[in-house]
GROMACS .gro file of C-alpha atoms in nm:
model
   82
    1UNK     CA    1   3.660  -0.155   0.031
    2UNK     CA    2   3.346  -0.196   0.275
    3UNK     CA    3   3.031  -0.359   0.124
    4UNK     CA    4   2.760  -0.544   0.270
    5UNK     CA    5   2.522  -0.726  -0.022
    6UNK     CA    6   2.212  -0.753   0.180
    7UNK     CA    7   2.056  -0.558   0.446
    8UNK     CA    8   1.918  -0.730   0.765
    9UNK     CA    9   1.801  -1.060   0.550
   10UNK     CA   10   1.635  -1.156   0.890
   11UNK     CA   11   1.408  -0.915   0.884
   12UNK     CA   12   1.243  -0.963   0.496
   13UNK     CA   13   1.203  -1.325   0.574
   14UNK     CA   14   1.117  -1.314   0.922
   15UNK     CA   15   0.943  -1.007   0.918
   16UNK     CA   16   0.759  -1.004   0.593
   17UNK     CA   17   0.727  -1.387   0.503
   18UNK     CA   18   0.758  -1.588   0.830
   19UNK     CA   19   0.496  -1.281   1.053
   20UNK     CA   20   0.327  -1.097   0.801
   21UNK     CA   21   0.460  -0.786   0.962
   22UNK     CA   22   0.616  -0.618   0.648
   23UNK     CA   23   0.557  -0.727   0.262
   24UNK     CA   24   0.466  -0.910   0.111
   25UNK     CA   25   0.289  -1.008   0.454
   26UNK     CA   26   0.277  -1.412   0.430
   27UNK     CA   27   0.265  -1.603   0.774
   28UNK     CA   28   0.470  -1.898   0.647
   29UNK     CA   29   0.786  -2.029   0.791
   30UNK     CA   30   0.904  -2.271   0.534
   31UNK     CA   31   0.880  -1.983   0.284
   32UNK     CA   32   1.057  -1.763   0.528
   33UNK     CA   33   1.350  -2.034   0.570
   34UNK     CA   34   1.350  -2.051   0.149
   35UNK     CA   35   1.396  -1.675   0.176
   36UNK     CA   36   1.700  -1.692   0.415
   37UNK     CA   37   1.838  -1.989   0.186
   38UNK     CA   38   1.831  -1.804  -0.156
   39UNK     CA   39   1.947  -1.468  -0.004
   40UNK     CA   40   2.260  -1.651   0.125
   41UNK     CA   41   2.300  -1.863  -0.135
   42UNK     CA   42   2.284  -1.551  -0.353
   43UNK     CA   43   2.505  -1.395  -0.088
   44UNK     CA   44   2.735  -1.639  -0.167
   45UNK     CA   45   2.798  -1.580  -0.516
   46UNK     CA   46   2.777  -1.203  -0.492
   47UNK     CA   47   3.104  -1.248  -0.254
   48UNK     CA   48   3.274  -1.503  -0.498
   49UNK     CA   49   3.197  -1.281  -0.784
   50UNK     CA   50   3.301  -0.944  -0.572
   51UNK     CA   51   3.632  -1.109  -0.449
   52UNK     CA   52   3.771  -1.241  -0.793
   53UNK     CA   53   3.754  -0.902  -0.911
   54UNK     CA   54   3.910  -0.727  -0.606
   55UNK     CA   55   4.056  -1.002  -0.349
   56UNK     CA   56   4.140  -0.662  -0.102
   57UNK     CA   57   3.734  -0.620  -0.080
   58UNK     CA   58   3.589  -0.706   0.294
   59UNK     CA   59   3.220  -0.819   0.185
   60UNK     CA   60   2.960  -0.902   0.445
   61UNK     CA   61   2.609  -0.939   0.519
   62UNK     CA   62   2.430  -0.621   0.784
   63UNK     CA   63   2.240  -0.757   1.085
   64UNK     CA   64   1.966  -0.626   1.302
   65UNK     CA   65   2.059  -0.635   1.668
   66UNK     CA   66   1.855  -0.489   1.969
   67UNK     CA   67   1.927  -0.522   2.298
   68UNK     CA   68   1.584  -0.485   2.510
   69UNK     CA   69   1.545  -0.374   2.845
   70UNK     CA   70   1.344  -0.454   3.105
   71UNK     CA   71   1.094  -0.154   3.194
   72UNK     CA   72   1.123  -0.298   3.580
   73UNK     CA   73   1.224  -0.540   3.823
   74UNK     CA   74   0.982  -0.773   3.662
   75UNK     CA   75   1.150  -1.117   3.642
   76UNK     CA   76   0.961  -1.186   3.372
   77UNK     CA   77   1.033  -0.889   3.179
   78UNK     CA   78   1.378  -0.984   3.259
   79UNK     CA   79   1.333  -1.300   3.079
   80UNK     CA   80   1.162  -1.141   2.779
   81UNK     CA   81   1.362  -0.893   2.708
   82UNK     CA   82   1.692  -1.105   2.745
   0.00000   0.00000   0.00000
């Protein structure tokens, strides 16, 4: 009853089109931002399509999250890594 459509969108567009750190290795943010937009607009319809089918289903989108700490008493480490 558990599915997610997309895993860590973030991270393809911000990653791959927005950094270049991952394919397809662009550095451009308005083509990262048109990523984000179509995935959740795709998102979107997925859930629509998934929940008229099975209203019971619990359909969501995965996230990266990291918390980061500080190797020291650095303040600026601090600041970084918060």
């Amino acid at each position: 009853t558990n599915w997610f459509t997309f895993n860590e969108p973030g991270v393809r567009a911000l990653e791959g089109h927005g950094r270049g750190e991952h394919p397809p290795e662009g550095k451009n943010i308005a083509e990262a931002s048109l990523v984000i937009r179509n995935i959740l607009q795709t998102h979107h319809k997925a859930y629509a399509a998934m929940r008229a089918v099975r209203p019971d289903l619990h359909i969501g989108i995965s996230h990266q999250w990291l918390r980061f700490l500080p190797c020291g008493g650095n303040p600026i480490e601090k600041i970084t890594a918060f």
